[in-house]
Short mmCIF file of C-alpha atoms in Angstrom, two decimals:
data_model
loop_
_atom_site.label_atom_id
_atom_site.label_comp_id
_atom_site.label_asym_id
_atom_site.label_seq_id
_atom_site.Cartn_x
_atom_site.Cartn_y
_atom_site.Cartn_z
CA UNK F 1 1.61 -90.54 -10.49
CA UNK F 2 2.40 -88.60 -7.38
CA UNK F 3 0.21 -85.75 -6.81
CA UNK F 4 1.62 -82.56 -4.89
CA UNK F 5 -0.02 -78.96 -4.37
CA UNK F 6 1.97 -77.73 -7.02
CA UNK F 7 0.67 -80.60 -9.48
CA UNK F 8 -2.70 -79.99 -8.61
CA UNK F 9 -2.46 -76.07 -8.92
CA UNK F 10 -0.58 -76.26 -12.19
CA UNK F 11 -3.64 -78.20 -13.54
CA UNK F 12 -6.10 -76.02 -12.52
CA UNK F 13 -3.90 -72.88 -13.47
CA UNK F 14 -3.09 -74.90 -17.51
CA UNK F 15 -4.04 -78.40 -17.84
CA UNK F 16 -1.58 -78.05 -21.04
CA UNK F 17 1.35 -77.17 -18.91
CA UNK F 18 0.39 -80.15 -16.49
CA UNK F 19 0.31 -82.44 -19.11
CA UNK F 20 4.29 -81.18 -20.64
CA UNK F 21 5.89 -81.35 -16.65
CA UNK F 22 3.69 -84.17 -15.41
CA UNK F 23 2.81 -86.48 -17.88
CA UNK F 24 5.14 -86.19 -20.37
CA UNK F 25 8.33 -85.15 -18.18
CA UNK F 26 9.49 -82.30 -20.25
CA UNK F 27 11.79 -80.04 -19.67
CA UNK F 28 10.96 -76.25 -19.36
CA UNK F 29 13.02 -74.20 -21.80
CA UNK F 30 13.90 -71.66 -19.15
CA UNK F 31 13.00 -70.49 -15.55
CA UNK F 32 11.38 -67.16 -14.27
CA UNK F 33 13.05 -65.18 -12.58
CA UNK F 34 10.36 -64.97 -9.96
CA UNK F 35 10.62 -68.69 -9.43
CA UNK F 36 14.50 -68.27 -9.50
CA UNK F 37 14.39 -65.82 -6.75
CA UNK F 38 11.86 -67.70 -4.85
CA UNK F 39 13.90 -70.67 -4.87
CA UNK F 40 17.45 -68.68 -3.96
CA UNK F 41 15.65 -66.90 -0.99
CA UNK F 42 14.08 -70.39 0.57
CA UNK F 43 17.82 -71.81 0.14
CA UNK F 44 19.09 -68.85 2.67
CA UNK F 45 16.79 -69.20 4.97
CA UNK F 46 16.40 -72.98 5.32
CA UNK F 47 20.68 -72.47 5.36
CA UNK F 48 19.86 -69.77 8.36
CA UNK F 49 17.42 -72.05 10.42
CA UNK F 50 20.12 -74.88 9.95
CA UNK F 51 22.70 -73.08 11.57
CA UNK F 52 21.01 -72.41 14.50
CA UNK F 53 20.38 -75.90 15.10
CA UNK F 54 23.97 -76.09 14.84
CA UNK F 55 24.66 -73.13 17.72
CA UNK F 56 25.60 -70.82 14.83
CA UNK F 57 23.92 -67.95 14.99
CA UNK F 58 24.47 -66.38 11.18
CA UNK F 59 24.74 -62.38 10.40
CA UNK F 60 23.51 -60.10 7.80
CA UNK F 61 27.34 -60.44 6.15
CA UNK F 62 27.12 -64.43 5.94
CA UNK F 63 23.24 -64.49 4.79
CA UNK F 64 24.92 -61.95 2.10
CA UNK F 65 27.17 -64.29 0.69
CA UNK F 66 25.10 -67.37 1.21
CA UNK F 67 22.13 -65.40 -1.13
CA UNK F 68 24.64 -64.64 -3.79
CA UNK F 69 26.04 -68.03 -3.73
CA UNK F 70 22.69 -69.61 -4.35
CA UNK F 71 22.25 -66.45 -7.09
CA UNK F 72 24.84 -67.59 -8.96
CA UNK F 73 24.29 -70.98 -10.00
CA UNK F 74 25.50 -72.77 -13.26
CA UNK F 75 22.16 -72.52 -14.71
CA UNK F 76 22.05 -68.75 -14.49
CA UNK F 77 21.42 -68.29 -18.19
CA UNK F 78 18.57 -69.87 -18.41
CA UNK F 79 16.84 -67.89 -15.95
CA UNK F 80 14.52 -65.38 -18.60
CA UNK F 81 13.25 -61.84 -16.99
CA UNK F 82 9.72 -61.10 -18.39
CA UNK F 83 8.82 -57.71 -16.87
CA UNK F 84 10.17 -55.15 -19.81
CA UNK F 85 10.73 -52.25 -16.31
CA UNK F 86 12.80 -54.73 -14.54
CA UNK F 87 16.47 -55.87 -14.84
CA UNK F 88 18.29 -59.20 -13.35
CA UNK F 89 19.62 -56.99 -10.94
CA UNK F 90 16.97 -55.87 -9.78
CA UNK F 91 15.08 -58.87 -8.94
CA UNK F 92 18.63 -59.70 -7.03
CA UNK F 93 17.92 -56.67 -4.75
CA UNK F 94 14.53 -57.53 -4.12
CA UNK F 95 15.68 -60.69 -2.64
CA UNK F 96 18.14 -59.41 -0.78
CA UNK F 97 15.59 -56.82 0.48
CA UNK F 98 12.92 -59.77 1.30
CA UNK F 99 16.03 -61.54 2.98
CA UNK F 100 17.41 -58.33 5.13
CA UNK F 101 13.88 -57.66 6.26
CA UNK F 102 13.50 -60.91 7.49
CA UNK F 103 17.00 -60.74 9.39
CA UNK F 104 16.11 -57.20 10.62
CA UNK F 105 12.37 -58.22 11.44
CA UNK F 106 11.60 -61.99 12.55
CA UNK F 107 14.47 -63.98 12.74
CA UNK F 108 16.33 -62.47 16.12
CA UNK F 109 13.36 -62.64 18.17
CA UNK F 110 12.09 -65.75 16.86
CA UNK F 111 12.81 -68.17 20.11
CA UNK F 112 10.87 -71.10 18.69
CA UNK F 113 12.68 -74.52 18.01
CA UNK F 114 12.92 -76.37 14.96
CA UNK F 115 11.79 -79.75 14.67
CA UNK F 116 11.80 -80.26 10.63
CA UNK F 117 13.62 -78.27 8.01
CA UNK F 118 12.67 -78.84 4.18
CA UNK F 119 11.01 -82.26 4.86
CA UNK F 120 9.92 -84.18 2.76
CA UNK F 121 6.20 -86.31 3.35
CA UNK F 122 4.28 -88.45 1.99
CA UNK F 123 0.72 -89.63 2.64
CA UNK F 124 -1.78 -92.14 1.36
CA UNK F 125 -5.49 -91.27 0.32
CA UNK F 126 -8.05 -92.91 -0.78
CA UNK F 127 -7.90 -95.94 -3.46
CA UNK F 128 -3.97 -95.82 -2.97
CA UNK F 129 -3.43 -92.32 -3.61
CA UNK F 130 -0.09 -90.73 -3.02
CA UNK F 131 0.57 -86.92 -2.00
CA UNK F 132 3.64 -85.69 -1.92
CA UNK F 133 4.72 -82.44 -0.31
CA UNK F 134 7.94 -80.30 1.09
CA UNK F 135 7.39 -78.34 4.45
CA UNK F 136 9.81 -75.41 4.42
CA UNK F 137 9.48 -75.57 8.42
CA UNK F 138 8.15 -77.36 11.78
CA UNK F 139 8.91 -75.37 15.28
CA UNK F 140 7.63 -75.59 18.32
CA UNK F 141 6.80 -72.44 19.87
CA UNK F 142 7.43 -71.19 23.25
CA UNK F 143 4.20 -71.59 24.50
CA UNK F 144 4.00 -75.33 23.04
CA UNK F 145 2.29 -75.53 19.84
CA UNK F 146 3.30 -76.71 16.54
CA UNK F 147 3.76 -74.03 13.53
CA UNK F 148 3.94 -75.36 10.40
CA UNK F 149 5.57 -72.64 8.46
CA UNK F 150 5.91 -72.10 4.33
CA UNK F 151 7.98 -69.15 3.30
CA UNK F 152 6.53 -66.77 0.50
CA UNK F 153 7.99 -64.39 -1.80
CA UNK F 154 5.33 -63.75 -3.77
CA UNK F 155 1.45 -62.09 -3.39
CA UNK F 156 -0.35 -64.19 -0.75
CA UNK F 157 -3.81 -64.66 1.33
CA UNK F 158 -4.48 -66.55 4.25
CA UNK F 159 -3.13 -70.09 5.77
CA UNK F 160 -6.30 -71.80 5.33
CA UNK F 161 -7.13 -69.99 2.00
CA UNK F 162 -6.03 -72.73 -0.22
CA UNK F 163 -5.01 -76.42 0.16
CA UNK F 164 -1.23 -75.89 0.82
CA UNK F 165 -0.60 -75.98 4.38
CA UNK F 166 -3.86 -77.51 5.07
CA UNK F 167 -2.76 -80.63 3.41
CA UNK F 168 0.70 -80.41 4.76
CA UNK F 169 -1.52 -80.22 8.62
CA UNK F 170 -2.83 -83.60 7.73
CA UNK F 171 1.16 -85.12 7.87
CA UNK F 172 2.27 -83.33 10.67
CA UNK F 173 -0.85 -84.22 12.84
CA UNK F 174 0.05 -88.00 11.76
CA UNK F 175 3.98 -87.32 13.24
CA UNK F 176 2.21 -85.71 16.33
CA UNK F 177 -1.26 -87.18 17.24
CA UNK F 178 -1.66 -85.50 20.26
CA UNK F 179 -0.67 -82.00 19.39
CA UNK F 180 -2.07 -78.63 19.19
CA UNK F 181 -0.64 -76.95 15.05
CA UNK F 182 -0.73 -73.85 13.57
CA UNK F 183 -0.48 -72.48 10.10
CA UNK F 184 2.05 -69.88 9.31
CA UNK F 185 2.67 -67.58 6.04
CA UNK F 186 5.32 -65.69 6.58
CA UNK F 187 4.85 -63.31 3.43
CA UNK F 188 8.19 -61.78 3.02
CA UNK F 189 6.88 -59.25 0.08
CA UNK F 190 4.37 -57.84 2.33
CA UNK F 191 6.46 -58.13 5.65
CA UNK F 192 3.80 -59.87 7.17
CA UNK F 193 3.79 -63.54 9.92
CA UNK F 194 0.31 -64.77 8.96
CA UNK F 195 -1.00 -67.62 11.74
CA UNK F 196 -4.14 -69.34 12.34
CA UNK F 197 -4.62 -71.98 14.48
CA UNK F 198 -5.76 -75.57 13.24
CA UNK F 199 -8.11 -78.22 14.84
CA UNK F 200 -7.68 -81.72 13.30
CA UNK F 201 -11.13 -82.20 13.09
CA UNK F 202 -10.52 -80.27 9.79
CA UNK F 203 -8.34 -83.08 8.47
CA UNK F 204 -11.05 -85.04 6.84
CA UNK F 205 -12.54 -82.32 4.75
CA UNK F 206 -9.24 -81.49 4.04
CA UNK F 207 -8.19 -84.87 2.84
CA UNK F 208 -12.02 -84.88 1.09
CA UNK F 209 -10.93 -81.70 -1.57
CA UNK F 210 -8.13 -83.38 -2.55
CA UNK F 211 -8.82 -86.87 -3.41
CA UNK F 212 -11.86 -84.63 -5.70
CA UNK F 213 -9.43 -82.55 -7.17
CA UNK F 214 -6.58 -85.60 -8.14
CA UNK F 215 -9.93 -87.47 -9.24
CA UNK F 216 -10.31 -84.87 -11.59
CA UNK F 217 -7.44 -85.30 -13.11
CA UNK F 218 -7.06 -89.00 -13.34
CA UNK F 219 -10.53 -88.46 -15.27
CA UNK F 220 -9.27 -85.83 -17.60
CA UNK F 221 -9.01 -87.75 -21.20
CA UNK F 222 -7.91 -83.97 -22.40
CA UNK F 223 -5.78 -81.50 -21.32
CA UNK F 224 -6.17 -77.78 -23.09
CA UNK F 225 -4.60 -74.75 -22.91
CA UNK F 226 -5.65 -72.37 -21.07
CA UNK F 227 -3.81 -69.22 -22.57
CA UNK F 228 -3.40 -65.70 -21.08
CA UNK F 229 -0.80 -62.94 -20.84
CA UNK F 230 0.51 -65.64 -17.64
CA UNK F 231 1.63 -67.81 -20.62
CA UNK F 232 5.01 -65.43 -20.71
CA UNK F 233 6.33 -67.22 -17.90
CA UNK F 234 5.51 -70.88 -18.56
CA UNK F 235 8.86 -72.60 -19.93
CA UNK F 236 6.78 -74.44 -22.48
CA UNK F 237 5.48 -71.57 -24.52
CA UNK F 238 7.80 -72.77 -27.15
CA UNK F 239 6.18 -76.31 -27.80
CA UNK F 240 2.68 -74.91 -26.84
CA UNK F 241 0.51 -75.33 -30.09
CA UNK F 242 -1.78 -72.52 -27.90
CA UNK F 243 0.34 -70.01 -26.28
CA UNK F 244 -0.94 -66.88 -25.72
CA UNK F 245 -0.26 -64.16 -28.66
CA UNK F 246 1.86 -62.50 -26.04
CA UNK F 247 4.74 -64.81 -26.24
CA UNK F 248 5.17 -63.43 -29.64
CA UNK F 249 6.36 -60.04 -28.08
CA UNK F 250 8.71 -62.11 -26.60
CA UNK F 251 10.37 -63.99 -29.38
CA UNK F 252 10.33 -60.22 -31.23
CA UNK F 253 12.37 -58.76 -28.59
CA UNK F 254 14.71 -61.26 -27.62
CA UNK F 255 15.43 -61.79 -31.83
CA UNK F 256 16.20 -58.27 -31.71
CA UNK F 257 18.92 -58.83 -28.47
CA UNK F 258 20.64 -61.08 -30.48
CA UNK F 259 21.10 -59.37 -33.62
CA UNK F 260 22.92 -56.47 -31.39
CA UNK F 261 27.04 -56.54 -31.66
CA UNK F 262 28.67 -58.11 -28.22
CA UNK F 263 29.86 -55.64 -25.69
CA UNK F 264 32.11 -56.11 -23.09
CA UNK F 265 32.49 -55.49 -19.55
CA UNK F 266 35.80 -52.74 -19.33
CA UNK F 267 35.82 -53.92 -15.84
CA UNK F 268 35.99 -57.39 -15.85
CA UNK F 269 35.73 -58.26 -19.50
CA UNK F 270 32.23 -60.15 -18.70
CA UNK F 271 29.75 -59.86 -21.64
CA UNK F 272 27.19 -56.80 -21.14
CA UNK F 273 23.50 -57.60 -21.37
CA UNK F 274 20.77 -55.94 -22.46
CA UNK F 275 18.29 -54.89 -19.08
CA UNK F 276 15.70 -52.30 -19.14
CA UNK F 277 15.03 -50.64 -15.48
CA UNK F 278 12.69 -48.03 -14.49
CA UNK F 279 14.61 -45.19 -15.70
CA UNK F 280 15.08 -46.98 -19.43
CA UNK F 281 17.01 -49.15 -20.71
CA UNK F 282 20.23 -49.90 -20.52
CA UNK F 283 23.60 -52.24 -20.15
CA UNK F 284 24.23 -54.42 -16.77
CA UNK F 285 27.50 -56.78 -16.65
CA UNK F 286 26.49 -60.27 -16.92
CA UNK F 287 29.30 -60.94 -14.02
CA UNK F 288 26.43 -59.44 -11.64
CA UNK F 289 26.47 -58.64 -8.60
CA UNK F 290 30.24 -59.55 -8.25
CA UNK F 291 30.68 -56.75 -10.93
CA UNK F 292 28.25 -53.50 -10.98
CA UNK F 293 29.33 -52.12 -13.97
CA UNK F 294 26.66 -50.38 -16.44
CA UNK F 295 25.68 -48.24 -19.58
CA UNK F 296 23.17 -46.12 -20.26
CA UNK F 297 22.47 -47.22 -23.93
CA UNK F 298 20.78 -43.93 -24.61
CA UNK F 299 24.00 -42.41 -24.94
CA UNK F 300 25.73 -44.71 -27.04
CA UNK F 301 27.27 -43.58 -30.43
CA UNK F 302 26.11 -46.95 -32.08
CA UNK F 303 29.79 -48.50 -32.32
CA UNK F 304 30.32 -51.42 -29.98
CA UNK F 305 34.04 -49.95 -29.65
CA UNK F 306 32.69 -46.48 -28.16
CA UNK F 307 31.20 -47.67 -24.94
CA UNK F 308 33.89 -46.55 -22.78
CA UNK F 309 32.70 -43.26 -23.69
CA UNK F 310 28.83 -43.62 -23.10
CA UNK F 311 27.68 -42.32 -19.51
CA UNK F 312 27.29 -44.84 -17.12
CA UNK F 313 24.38 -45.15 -15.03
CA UNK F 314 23.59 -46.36 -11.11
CA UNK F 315 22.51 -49.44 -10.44
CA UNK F 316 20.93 -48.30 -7.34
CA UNK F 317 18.81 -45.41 -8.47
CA UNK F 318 19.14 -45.08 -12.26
CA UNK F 319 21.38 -41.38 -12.01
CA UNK F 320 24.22 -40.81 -13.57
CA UNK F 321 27.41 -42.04 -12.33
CA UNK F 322 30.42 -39.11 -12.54
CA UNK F 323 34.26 -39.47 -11.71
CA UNK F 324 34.70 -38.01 -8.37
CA UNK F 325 37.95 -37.86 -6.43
CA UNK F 326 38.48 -38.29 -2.51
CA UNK F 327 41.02 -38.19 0.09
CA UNK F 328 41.74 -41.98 -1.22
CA UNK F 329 41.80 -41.33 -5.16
CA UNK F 330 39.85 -41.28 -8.04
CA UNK F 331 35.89 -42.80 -8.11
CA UNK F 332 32.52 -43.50 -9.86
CA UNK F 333 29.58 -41.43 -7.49
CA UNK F 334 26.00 -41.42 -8.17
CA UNK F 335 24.76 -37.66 -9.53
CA UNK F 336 22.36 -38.03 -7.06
CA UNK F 337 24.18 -37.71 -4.04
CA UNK F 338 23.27 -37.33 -0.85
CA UNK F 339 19.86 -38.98 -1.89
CA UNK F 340 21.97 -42.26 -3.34
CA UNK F 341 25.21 -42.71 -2.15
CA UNK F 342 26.50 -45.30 -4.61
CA UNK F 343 29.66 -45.68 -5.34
CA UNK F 344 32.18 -47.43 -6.98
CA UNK F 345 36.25 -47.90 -7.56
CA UNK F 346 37.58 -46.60 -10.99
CA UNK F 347 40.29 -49.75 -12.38
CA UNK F 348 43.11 -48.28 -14.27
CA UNK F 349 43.00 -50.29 -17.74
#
């Protein structure tokens, strides 16, 4: 097969779960919604770096609308939140926070030029090995060197801390044989540009760890489980003869989501979901974030006919949302004004 980072780190993380997407080709029975928002937020800002190749120069407004474009795709549904305190719409904020700190932080004063934009590589190891790998980005920098950069949402360490970008070095110093690299995290999460510079001397130890580690797995006549609470996010739970007892909570609550009546969305008509936020839990539209409409299910009466009457809650901060009235008409503001100023239009039914 072809071996990538991500192959090699899913074996080492759950042979099982390398075995189900590797071996055996399966299908995952849903995404995270960590790797959904990971993937949304690279989209953006390979889409930003493109433009500028292309003497656009985007805004906050367009990388808006790109983000919720790539949000919003057809397989939406299958994306499953895990964390009990967080909502849908809240991991869409956090990406749009990631995405408006980068805007705000990095991208206007970055003056490098980009050579390579989500390329694709392949090299050869030893005994005909193949390694496979995506670069998010290659740019030369002002003063001449070569950053090889990968974009993280997540918790991260340092450049040379694992075999990512490392491995990716040993490509790019094939492309350019007489030039100088660096390795780049830029860790959104902790609004951090991470660099370190690279000598190619390093290549062959580099190129050493992982013709071990793919050994190891060509060797492997067994692949177990390896379960933990981590098992909650692993699309295979289902089919996993070893899945950690926590899945069960899982399968509990989402049997009990389904056995409550279908509410709808008075503002659209979308169908209201079940989220649970920090402040409790309570009803988002599934028509999110084109529709911001919620219920704080605390205060329903327990018919699914009475929820025009239940108090509706902010999605920003969790208060209570009251009909106000301004120079313009009637509207939905946040109890906690000045602190939040969320508002929103009231539709006449």
């Amino acid at each position: 097969m072809n071996y990538s980072y991500s192959a090699i780190s899913s074996y080492k993380s759950c042979p099982r779960s390398f075995e189900f997407r590797y071996l055996k080709r399966q299908k995952e029975a849903f995404v995270s919604i960590e790797r959904h928002l990971g993937t949304s937020v690279h989209e953006v800002l390979n889409w930003a770096y493109d433009q500028r190749l292309k003497q656009n120069e985007p805004d906050l407004n367009e990388m808006n609308e790109v983000y919720k474009k790539y949000w919003n795709t057809p397989d939406l549904h299958q994306v499953r939140v895990i964390r009990i305190e967080k909502s849908l719409e809240d991991y869409y904020q956090d990406g749009l926070d990631l995405l408006s700190s980068f805007f705000q932080r990095v991208f206007p004063v970055d003056s490098s030029t980009t050579m390579l934009l989500e390329h694709r590589f392949e090299i050869t190891l030893k005994d005909g090995m193949s390694y496979r790998g995506i670069i998010d980005r290659v740019a030369r920098q002002p003063e001449g060197l070569i950053r090889v950069t990968d974009f993280k949402t997540g918790s991260v360490s340092g450049p040379t801390d694992d075999l990512q970008l490392p491995s990716y070095a040993i490509h790019v110093f094939n492309q350019y044989p007489d030039e100088d690299i660096e390795l780049c995290y830029e860790a959104l999460q902790s609004r951090k540009t991470i660099v370190v510079p690279y000598n190619r001397n390093r290549v062959s130890d580099v190129s050493a760890e992982l013709e071990a580690e793919i050994d190891s797995i060509e060797k492997a006549e067994h692949f177990p489980a390896n379960p933990s609470r981590l098992c909650q996010w692993c699309g295979y739970n289902g089919i996993c003869e070893s899945a950690h007892e926590s899945v069960k909570e899982l399968d509990i609550k989402a049997e009990t989501e389904e056995k409550q009546p279908e509410q709808f969305c008075p503002e659209c008509g979308s169908l209201l979901k079940s989220r649970k936020g920090k402040f409790g839990p309570f009803l988002g539209c599934s028509n999110y974030p084109e529709c911001r409409y919620t219920l704080d299910v605390r205060e329903l009466s327990g018919s699914a006919n009475d929820n025009l009457e239940a108090r509706e809650i902010c999605p920003e901060c969790g208060g209570i949302l009251r009909e106000r009235k301004g120079k313009f008409g009637r509207f939905m503001g946040c109890s906690n004004y000045p602190e939040c100023r969320h508002t929103r239009k009231i539709r006449d039914m």
